[in-house]
Short mmCIF file of N, CA, C and O in Angstrom, two decimals:
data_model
loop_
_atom_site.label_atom_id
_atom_site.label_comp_id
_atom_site.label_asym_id
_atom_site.label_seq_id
_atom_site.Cartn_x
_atom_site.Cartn_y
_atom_site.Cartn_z
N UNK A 1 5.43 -190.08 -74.60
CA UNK A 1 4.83 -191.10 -75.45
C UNK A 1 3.90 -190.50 -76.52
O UNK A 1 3.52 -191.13 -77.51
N UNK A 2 3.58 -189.20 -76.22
CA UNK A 2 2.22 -188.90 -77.04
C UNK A 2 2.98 -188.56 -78.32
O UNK A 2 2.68 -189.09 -79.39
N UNK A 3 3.77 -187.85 -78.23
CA UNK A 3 5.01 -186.90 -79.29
C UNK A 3 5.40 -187.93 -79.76
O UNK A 3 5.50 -187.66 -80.96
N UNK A 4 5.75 -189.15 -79.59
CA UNK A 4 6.21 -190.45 -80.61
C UNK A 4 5.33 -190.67 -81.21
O UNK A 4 5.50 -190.75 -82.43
N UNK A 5 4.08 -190.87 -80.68
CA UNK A 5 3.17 -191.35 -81.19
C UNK A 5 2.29 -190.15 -82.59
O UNK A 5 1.66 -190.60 -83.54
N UNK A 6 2.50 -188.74 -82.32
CA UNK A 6 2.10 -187.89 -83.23
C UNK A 6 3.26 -188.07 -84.58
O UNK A 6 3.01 -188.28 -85.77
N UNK A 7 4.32 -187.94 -84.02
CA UNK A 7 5.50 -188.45 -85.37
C UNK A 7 5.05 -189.51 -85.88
O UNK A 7 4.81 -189.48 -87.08
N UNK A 8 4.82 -190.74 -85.12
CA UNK A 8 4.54 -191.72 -86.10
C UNK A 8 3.47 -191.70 -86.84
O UNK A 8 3.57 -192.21 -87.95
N UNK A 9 2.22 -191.14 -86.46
CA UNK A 9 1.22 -190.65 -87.58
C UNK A 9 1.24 -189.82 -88.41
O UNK A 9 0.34 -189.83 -89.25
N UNK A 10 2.39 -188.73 -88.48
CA UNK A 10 2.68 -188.03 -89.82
C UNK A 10 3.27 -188.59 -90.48
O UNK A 10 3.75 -187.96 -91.43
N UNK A 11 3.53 -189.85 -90.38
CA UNK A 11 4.44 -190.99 -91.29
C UNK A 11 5.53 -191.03 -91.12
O UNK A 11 6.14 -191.51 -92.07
N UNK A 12 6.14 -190.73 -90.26
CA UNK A 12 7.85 -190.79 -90.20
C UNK A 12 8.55 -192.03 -89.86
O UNK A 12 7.95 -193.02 -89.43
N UNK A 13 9.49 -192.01 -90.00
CA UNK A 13 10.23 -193.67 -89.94
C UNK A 13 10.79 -193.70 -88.38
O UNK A 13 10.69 -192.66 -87.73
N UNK A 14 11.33 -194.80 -87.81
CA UNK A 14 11.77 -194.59 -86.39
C UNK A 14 13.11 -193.71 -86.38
O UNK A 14 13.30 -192.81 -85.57
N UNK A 15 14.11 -194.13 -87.50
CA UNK A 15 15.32 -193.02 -87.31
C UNK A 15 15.25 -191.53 -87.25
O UNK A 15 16.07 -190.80 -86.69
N UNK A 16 14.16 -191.14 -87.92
CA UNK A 16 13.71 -189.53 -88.22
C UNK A 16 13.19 -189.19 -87.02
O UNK A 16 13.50 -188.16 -86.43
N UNK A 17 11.76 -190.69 -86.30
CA UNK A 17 11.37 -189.74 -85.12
C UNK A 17 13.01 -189.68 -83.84
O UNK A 17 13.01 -188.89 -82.89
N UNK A 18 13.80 -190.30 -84.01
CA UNK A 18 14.94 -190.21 -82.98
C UNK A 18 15.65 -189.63 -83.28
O UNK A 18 16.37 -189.22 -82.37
N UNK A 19 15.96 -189.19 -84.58
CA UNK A 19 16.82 -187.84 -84.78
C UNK A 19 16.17 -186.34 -84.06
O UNK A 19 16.72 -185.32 -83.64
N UNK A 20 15.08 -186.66 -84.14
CA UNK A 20 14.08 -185.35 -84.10
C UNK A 20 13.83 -185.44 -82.33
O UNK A 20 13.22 -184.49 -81.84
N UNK A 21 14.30 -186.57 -81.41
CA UNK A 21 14.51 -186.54 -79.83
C UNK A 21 15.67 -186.11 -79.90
O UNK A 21 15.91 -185.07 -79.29
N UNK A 22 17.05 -186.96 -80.87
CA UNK A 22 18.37 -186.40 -79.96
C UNK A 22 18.28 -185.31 -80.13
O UNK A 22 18.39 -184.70 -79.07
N UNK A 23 18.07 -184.41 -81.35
CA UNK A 23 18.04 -182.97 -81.45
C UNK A 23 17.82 -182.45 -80.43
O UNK A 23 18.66 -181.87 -79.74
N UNK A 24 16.05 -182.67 -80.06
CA UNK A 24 15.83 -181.62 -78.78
C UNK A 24 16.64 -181.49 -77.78
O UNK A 24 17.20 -180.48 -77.36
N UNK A 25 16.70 -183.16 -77.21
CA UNK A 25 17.46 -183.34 -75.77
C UNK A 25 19.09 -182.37 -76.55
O UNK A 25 19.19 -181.18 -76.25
N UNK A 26 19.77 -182.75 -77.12
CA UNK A 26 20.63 -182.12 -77.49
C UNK A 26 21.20 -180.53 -77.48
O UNK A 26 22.28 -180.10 -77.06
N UNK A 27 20.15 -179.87 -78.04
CA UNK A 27 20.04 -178.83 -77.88
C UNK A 27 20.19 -178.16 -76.39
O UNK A 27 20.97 -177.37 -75.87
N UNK A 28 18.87 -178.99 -75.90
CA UNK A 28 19.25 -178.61 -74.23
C UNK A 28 20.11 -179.33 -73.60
O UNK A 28 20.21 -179.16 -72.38
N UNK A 29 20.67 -179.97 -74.03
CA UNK A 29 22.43 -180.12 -73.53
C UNK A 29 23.46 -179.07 -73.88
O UNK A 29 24.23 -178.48 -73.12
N UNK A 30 23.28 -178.94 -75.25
CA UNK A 30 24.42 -177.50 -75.69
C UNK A 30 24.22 -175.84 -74.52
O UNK A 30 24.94 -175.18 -73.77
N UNK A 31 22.67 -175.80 -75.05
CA UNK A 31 22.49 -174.59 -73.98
C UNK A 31 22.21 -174.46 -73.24
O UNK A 31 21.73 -173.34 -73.07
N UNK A 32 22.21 -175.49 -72.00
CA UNK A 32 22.04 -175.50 -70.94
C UNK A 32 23.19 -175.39 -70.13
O UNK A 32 23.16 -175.15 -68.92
N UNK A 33 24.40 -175.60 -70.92
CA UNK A 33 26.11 -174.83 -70.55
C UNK A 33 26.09 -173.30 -70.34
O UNK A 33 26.78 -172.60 -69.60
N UNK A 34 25.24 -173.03 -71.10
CA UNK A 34 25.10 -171.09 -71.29
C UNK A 34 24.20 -170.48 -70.62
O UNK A 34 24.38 -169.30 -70.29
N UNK A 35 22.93 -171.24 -70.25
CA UNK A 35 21.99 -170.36 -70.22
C UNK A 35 21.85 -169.45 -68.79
O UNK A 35 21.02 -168.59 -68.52
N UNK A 36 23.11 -170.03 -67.89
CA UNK A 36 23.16 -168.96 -66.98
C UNK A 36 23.83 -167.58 -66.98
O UNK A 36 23.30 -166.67 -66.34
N UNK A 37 24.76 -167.41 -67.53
CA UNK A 37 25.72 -166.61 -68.01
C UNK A 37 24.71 -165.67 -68.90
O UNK A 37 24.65 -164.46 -68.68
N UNK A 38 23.82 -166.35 -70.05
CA UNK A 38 22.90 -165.92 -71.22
C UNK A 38 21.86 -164.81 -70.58
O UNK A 38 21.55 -163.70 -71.01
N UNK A 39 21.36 -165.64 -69.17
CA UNK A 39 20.56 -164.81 -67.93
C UNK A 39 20.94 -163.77 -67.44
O UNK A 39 20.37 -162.67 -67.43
N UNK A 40 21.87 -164.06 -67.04
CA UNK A 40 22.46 -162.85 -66.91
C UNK A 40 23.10 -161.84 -67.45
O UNK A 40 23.55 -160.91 -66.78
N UNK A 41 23.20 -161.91 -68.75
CA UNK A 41 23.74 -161.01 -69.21
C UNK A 41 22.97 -160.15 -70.32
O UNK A 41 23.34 -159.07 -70.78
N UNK A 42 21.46 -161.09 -70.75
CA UNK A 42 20.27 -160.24 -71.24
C UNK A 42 19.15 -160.28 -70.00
O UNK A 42 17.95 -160.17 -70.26
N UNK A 43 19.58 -160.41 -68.75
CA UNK A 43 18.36 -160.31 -67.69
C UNK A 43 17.55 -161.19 -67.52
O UNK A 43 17.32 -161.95 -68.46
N UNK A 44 16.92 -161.34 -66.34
CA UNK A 44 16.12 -162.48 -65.79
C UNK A 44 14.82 -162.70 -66.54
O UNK A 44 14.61 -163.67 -67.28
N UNK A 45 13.80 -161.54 -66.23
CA UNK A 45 12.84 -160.84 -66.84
C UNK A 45 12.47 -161.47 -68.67
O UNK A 45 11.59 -162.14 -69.21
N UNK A 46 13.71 -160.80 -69.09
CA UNK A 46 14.02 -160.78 -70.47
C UNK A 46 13.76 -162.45 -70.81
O UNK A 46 12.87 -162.74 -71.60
N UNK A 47 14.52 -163.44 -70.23
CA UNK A 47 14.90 -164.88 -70.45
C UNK A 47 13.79 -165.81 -70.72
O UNK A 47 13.43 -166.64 -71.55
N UNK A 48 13.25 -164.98 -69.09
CA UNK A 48 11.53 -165.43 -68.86
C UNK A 48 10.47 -165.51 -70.20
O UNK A 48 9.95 -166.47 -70.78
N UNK A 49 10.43 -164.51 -70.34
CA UNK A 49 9.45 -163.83 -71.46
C UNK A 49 10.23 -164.74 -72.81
O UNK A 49 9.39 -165.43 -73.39
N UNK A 50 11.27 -164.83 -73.23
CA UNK A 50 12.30 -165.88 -74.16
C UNK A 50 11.57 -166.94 -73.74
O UNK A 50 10.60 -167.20 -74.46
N UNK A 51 11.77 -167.72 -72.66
CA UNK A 51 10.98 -169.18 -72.66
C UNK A 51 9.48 -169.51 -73.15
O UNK A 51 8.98 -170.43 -73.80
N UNK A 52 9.07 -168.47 -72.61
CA UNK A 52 7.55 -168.49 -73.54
C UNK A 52 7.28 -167.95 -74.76
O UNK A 52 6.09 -167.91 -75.07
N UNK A 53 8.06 -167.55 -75.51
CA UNK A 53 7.62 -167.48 -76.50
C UNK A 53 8.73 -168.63 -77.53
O UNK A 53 8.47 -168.93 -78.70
N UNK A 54 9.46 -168.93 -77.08
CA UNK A 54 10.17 -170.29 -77.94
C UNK A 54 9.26 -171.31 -77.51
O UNK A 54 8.98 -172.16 -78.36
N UNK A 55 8.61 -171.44 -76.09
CA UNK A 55 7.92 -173.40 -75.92
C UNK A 55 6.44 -172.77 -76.97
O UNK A 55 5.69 -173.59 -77.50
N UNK A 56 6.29 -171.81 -77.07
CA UNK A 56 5.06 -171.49 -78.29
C UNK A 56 5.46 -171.57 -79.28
O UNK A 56 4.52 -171.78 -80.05
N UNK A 57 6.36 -171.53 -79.77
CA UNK A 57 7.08 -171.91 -81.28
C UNK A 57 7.17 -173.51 -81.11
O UNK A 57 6.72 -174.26 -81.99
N UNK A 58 7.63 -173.89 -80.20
CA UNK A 58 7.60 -175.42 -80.14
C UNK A 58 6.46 -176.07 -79.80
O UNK A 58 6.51 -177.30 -79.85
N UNK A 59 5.39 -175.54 -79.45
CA UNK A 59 4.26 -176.10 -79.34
C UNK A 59 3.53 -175.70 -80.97
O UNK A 59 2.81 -176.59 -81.44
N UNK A 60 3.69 -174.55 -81.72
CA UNK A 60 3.20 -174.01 -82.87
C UNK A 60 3.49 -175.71 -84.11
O UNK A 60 2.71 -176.49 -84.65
N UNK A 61 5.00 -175.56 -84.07
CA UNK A 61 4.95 -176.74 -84.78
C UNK A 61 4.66 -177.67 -84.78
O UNK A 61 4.26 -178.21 -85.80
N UNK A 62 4.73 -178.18 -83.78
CA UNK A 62 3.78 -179.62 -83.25
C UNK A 62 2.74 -179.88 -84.54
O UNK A 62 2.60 -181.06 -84.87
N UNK A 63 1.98 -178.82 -85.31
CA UNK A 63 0.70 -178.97 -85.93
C UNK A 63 1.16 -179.15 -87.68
O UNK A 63 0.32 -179.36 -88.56
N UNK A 64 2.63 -179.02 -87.93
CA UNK A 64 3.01 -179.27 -89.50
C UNK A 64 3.21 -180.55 -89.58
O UNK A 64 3.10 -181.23 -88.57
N UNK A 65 3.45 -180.98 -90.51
CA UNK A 65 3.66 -182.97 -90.85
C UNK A 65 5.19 -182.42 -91.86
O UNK A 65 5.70 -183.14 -92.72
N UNK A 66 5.65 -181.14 -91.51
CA UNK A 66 6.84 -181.26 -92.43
C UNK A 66 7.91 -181.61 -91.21
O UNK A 66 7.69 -181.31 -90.03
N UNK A 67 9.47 -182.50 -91.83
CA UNK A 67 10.35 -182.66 -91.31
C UNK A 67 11.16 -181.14 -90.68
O UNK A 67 10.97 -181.23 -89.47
N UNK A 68 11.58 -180.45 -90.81
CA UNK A 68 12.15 -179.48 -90.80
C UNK A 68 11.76 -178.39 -89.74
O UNK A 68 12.47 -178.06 -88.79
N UNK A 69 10.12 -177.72 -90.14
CA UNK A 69 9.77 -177.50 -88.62
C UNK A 69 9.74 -178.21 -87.43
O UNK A 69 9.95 -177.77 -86.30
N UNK A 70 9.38 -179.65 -87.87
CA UNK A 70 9.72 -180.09 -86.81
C UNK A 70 10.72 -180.12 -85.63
O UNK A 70 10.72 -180.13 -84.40
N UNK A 71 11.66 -180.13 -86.79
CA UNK A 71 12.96 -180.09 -86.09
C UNK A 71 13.25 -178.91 -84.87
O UNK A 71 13.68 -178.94 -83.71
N UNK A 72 12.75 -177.82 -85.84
CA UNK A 72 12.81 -176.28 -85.38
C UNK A 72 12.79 -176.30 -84.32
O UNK A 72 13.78 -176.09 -83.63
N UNK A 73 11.09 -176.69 -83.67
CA UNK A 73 10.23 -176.88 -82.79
C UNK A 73 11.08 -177.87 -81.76
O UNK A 73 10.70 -177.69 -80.60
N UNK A 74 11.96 -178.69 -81.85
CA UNK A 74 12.58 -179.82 -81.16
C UNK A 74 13.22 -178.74 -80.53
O UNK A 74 13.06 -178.41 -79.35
N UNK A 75 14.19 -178.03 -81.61
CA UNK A 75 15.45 -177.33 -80.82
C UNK A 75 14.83 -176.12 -79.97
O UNK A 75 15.56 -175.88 -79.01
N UNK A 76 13.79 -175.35 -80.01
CA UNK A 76 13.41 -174.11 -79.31
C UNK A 76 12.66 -175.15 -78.26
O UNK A 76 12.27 -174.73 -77.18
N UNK A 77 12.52 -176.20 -78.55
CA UNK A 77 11.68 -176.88 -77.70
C UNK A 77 12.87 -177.24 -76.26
O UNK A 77 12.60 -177.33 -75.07
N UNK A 78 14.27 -177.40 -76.99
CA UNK A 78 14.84 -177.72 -75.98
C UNK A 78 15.78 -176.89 -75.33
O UNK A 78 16.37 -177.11 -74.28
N UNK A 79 15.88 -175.74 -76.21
CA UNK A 79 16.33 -174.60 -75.55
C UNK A 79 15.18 -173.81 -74.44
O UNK A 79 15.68 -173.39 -73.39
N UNK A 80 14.47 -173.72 -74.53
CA UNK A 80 13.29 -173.99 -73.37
C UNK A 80 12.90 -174.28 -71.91
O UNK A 80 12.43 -173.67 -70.95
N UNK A 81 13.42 -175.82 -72.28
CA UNK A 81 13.50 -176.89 -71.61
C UNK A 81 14.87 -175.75 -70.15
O UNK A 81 14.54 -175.28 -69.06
N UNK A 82 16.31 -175.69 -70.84
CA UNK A 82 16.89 -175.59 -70.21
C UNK A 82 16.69 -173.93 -69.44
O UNK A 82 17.15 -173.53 -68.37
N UNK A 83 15.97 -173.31 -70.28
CA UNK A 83 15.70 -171.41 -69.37
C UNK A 83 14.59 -172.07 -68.29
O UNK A 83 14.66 -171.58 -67.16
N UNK A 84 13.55 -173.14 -68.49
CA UNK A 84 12.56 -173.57 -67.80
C UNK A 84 13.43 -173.81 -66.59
O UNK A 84 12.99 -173.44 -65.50
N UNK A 85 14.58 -174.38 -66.65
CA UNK A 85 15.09 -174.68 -65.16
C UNK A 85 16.18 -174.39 -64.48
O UNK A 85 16.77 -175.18 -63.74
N UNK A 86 16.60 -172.87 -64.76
CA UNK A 86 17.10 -172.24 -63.97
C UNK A 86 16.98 -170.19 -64.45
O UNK A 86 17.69 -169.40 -63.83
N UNK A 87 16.15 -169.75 -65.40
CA UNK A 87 15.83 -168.50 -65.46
C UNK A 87 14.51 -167.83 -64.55
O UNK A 87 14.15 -166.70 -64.25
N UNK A 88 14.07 -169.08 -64.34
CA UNK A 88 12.94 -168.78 -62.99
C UNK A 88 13.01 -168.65 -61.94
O UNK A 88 12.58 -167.76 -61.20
N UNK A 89 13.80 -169.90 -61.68
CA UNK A 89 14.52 -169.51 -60.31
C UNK A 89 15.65 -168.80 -60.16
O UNK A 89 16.13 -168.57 -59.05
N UNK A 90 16.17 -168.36 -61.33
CA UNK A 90 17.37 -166.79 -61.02
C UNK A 90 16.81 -165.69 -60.59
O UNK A 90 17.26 -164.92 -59.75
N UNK A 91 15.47 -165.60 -61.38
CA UNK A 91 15.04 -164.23 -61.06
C UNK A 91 14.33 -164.16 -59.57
O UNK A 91 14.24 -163.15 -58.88
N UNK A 92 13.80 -165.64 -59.21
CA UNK A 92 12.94 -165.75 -58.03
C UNK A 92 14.26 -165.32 -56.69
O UNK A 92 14.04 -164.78 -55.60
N UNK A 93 15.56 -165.78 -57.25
CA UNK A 93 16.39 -165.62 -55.74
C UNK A 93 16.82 -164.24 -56.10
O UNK A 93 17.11 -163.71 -55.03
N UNK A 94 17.06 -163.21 -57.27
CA UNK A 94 17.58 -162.17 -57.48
C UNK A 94 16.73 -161.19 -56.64
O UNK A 94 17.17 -160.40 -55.81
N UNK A 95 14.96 -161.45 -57.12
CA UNK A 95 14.00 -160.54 -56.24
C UNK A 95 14.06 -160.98 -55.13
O UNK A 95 13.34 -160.22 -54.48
N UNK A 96 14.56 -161.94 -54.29
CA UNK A 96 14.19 -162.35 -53.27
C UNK A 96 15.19 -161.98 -52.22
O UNK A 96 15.02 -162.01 -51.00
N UNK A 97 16.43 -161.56 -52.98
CA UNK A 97 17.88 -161.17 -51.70
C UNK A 97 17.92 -159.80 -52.47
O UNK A 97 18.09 -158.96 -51.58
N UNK A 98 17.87 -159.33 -53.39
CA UNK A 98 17.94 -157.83 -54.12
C UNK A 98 17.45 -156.80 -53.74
O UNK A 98 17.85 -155.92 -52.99
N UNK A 99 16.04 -157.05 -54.63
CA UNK A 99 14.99 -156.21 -54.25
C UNK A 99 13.89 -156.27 -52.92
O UNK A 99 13.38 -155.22 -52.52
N UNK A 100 13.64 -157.29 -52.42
CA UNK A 100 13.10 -157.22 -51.19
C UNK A 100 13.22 -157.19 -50.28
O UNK A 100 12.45 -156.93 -49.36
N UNK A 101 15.01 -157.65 -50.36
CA UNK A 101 15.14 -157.64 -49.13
C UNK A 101 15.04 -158.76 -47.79
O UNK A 101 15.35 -158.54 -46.62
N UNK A 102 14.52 -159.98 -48.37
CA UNK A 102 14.52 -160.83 -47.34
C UNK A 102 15.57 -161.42 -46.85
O UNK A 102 16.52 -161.41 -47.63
N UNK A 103 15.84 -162.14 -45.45
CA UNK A 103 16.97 -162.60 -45.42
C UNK A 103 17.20 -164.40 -46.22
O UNK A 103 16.35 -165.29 -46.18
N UNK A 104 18.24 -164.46 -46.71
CA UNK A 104 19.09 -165.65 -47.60
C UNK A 104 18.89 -166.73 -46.95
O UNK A 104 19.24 -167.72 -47.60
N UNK A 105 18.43 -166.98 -45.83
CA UNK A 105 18.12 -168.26 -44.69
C UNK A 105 16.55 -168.43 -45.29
O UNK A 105 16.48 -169.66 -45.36
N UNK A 106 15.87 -168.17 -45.53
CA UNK A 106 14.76 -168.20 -46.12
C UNK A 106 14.49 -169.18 -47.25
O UNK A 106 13.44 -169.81 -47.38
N UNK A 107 15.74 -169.25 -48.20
CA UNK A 107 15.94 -169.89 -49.20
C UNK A 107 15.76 -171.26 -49.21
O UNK A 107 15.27 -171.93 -50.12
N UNK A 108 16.34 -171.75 -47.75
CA UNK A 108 17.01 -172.84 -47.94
C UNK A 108 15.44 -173.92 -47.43
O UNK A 108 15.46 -175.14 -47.29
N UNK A 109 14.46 -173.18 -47.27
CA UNK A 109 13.22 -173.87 -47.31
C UNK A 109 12.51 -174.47 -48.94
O UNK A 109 11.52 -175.20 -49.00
N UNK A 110 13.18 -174.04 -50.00
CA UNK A 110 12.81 -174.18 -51.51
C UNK A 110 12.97 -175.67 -51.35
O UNK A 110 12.79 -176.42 -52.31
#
């Protein structure tokens, strides 16, 4: 609600602020097809460190009143969205049966 409500005080019309939702959600629909494959194939670690510094680009724009960053900010906002919910927990079960060693019955307490 707050993010509608900041669009509508930079003056935007209702179609612009809902172009500027489907985008995001959108986005994290497109790459949220990839982003496991994406994990794995530039690393867990790597993805991690990717999510935070794109939801800081999407939090960065938040502060322009132009259309366009906005947008920006939607799409890293929602590419984000989708490493937020499963590059954390790749790497959490990779260290967790990989490198440490625990046993895989362990898991199923998450």
């Amino acid at each position: 609600p707050y993010t509608y409500a900041l669009y509508a005080a930079y003056g935007f019309t209702s179609a612009e602020i809902a172009q500027l939702f489907v985008v995001g959600y959108g986005s994290s629909l497109v790459f949220g097809c990839f982003v496991g494959s994406f994990t794995d194939r530039f690393g867990r670690k790597k993805c991690c460190i990717l999510y935070c510094i794109l939801y800081c680009v999407s939090c960065i724009t938040k502060h322009f009143n132009m259309y366009m960053p906005l947008m920006l900010g939607r799409i890293t906002g929602g590419i984000a969205t989708s490493m937020l919910n499963s590059c954390f927990e790749c790497w959490m079960v990779s260290e967790h049966t990989l490198r440490r060693k625990f046993p895989e019955s362990l898991l199923s307490y998450m």
